[in-house]
Coordinates of N, CA and C in Angstrom, one line a residue:
X1 N 0.8 -1.1 0.0 CA 0.0 0.0 0.0 C 0.9 1.2 -0.1
X2 N 0.6 2.1 -0.9 CA 1.5 3.4 -1.0 C 0.7 4.5 -0.3
X3 N 1.5 5.3 0.4 CA 0.8 6.5 1.0 C 1.2 7.7 0.2
X4 N 0.2 8.5 -0.1 CA 0.5 9.6 -1.0 C 1.3 10.6 -0.3
X5 N 2.2 11.3 -1.0 CA 3.0 12.3 -0.5 C 2.2 13.4 0.0
X6 N 1.1 13.7 -0.5 CA 0.2 14.8 0.0 C -0.5 14.4 1.3
X7 N -0.5 13.1 1.6 CA -1.1 12.6 2.9 C -0.2 12.8 4.1
X8 N 1.2 12.7 3.9 CA 2.2 12.7 4.9 C 2.1 13.9 5.8
X9 N 2.0 15.2 5.3 CA 1.9 16.3 6.2 C 0.7 16.1 7.1
X10 N -0.4 15.7 6.6 CA -1.7 15.6 7.4 C -1.4 14.5 8.5
X11 N -0.8 13.4 8.1 CA -0.5 12.3 9.0 C 0.4 12.9 10.2
X12 N 1.4 13.7 9.8 CA 2.3 14.2 10.8 C 1.5 15.1 11.8
X13 N 0.6 16.1 11.3 CA -0.1 17.0 12.1 C -1.0 16.2 13.1
X14 N -1.7 15.2 12.6 CA -2.6 14.4 13.4 C -1.8 13.6 14.4
X15 N -0.7 13.0 14.2 CA 0.1 12.3 15.1 C 0.6 13.3 16.1
X16 N 1.1 14.4 15.8 CA 1.6 15.4 16.7 C 0.5 15.9 17.6
X17 N -0.7 16.2 17.1 CA -1.8 16.6 17.9 C -2.2 15.6 19.0
X18 N -2.2 14.3 18.6 CA -2.6 13.3 19.5 C -1.6 13.1 20.6
X19 N -0.3 13.2 20.2 CA 0.8 13.1 21.2 C 0.7 14.2 22.2
X20 N 0.5 15.4 21.7 CA 0.4 16.6 22.6 C -0.8 16.5 23.5
X21 N -1.9 16.0 23.0 CA -3.1 16.0 23.9 C -3.0 14.9 25.0
X22 N -2.2 13.9 24.7 CA -2.0 12.8 25.8 C -0.8 13.0 26.6
X23 N 0.0 14.0 26.4 CA 1.2 14.2 27.2 C 0.9 14.5 28.5
X24 N 1.5 14.0 29.6 CA 1.1 14.4 31.0 C 1.5 15.7 31.3
X25 N 2.4 16.4 30.6 CA 2.8 17.8 30.9 C 2.0 18.8 30.2
X26 N 0.9 18.3 29.5 CA 0.0 19.3 28.8 C -0.8 20.0 29.9
X27 N -1.0 21.3 29.8 CA -1.9 22.0 30.7 C -3.3 21.9 30.4
X28 N -4.0 21.7 31.4 CA -5.6 21.5 31.3 C -6.2 22.4 32.3
X29 N -7.5 22.6 32.4 CA -8.2 23.5 33.2 C -9.2 22.6 34.0
X30 N -9.2 23.0 35.2 CA -10.2 22.3 36.2 C -10.9 23.4 37.0
X31 N -12.1 23.0 37.4 CA -12.9 23.8 38.3 C -12.5 23.2 39.6
X32 N -12.4 24.2 40.6 CA -12.0 23.7 41.9 C -13.2 23.6 42.9
X33 N -14.5 23.6 42.4 CA -15.7 23.3 43.2 C -15.6 21.9 43.8
X34 N -16.4 21.7 44.8 CA -16.4 20.4 45.6 C -16.9 19.2 44.7
X35 N -17.9 19.5 43.8 CA -18.4 18.4 43.0 C -17.7 18.2 41.6
X36 N -16.7 19.0 41.4 CA -16.0 19.0 40.0 C -15.2 17.6 39.9
X37 N -15.4 17.0 38.7 CA -14.7 15.7 38.6 C -14.0 15.7 37.2
X38 N -14.0 16.7 36.4 CA -13.5 16.7 35.1 C -12.4 17.6 34.8
X39 N -11.6 17.4 33.7 CA -10.6 18.4 33.3 C -11.0 18.7 31.8
X40 N -10.4 19.8 31.4 CA -10.8 20.5 30.1 C -9.6 20.9 29.4
X41 N -9.4 20.7 28.1 CA -8.4 21.2 27.3 C -8.4 22.7 27.0
X42 N -9.7 23.2 27.0 CA -10.0 24.6 26.6 C -10.6 25.3 27.8
X43 N -10.2 26.4 28.1 CA -10.8 27.3 29.2 C -12.2 27.6 28.8
X44 N -12.5 27.7 27.6 CA -13.8 28.1 27.0 C -14.7 26.9 26.9
X45 N -14.3 25.7 27.3 CA -15.2 24.5 27.2 C -16.5 24.8 27.9
X46 N -17.5 24.3 27.3 CA -18.9 24.5 27.8 C -19.1 23.7 29.1
X47 N -18.3 22.7 29.3 CA -18.4 22.0 30.5 C -17.9 22.8 31.8
X48 N -17.2 23.9 31.6 CA -16.8 24.7 32.7 C -17.8 25.9 32.9
X49 N -18.8 26.0 32.1 CA -19.7 27.1 32.2 C -20.5 27.2 33.5
X50 N -20.7 26.1 34.2 CA -21.3 26.1 35.5 C -20.4 26.1 36.7
X51 N -19.1 26.3 36.5 CA -18.2 26.5 37.5 C -18.4 27.6 38.4
X52 N -18.7 27.5 39.7 CA -19.0 28.7 40.5 C -17.7 29.1 41.3
X53 N -16.6 28.4 41.2 CA -15.4 28.8 41.9 C -14.3 29.1 40.8
X54 N -13.1 29.3 41.3 CA -12.0 29.7 40.3 C -11.7 28.4 39.4
X55 N -11.3 28.7 38.2 CA -10.9 27.8 37.3 C -9.3 27.8 37.3
X56 N -8.7 26.7 37.5 CA -7.2 26.6 37.6 C -6.6 25.9 36.5
X57 N -5.5 26.3 36.1 CA -4.8 25.6 35.0 C -3.7 24.7 35.7
X58 N -3.7 23.5 35.4 CA -2.8 22.5 36.0 C -2.3 21.5 34.9
X59 N -1.3 20.7 35.2 CA -0.8 19.7 34.2 C -1.9 18.6 34.1
X60 N -1.8 17.9 33.1 CA -2.7 16.8 32.9 C -2.4 15.7 34.0
X61 N -1.1 15.6 34.4 CA -0.7 14.6 35.4 C -1.3 15.0 36.7
X62 N -1.3 16.3 37.0 CA -1.9 16.8 38.3 C -3.4 16.5 38.3
X63 N -4.1 16.9 37.1 CA -5.5 16.6 37.0 C -5.9 15.2 37.3
X64 N -5.1 14.3 36.7 CA -5.4 12.8 36.9 C -5.1 12.4 38.3
X65 N -4.1 13.0 38.9 CA -3.8 12.7 40.3 C -4.9 13.2 41.2
X66 N -5.7 14.2 40.8 CA -6.8 14.7 41.5 C -8.0 13.9 41.3
X67 N -7.9 12.8 40.5 CA -9.0 12.0 40.2 C -9.9 12.5 39.0
X68 N -9.5 13.5 38.4 CA -10.3 14.0 37.2 C -10.3 13.2 36.0
X69 N -11.3 13.2 35.2 CA -11.4 12.5 34.0 C -11.7 13.6 32.9
X70 N -11.6 13.3 31.6 CA -11.8 14.2 30.5 C -13.4 14.5 30.5
X71 N -13.6 15.7 30.3 CA -15.0 16.2 30.1 C -15.6 15.6 28.8
X72 N -16.8 15.2 28.9 CA -17.6 14.7 27.8 C -17.6 15.6 26.6
X73 N -17.6 16.9 26.7 CA -17.7 17.8 25.7 C -16.4 17.9 24.9
X74 N -15.2 17.4 25.5 CA -14.0 17.5 24.9 C -13.6 16.3 24.1
X75 N -14.5 15.1 24.1 CA -14.2 14.0 23.4 C -14.2 14.2 21.9

């Protein structure tokens, strides 16, 4: 199977984006409210719209350490 030369840049961009999104040193956003259980890649994510406390930027590793999982709007 041959891969088109035009396809290679797209493949590189997709692979780089996936690697960056799963890297534990990627910064994510979390609501610090008592019931908050999710992390978000974008501060403008609609999943953060009901946050009644401060929104903090932390590493993905820290968010997972806090027991947070990815917001459903970010999938």
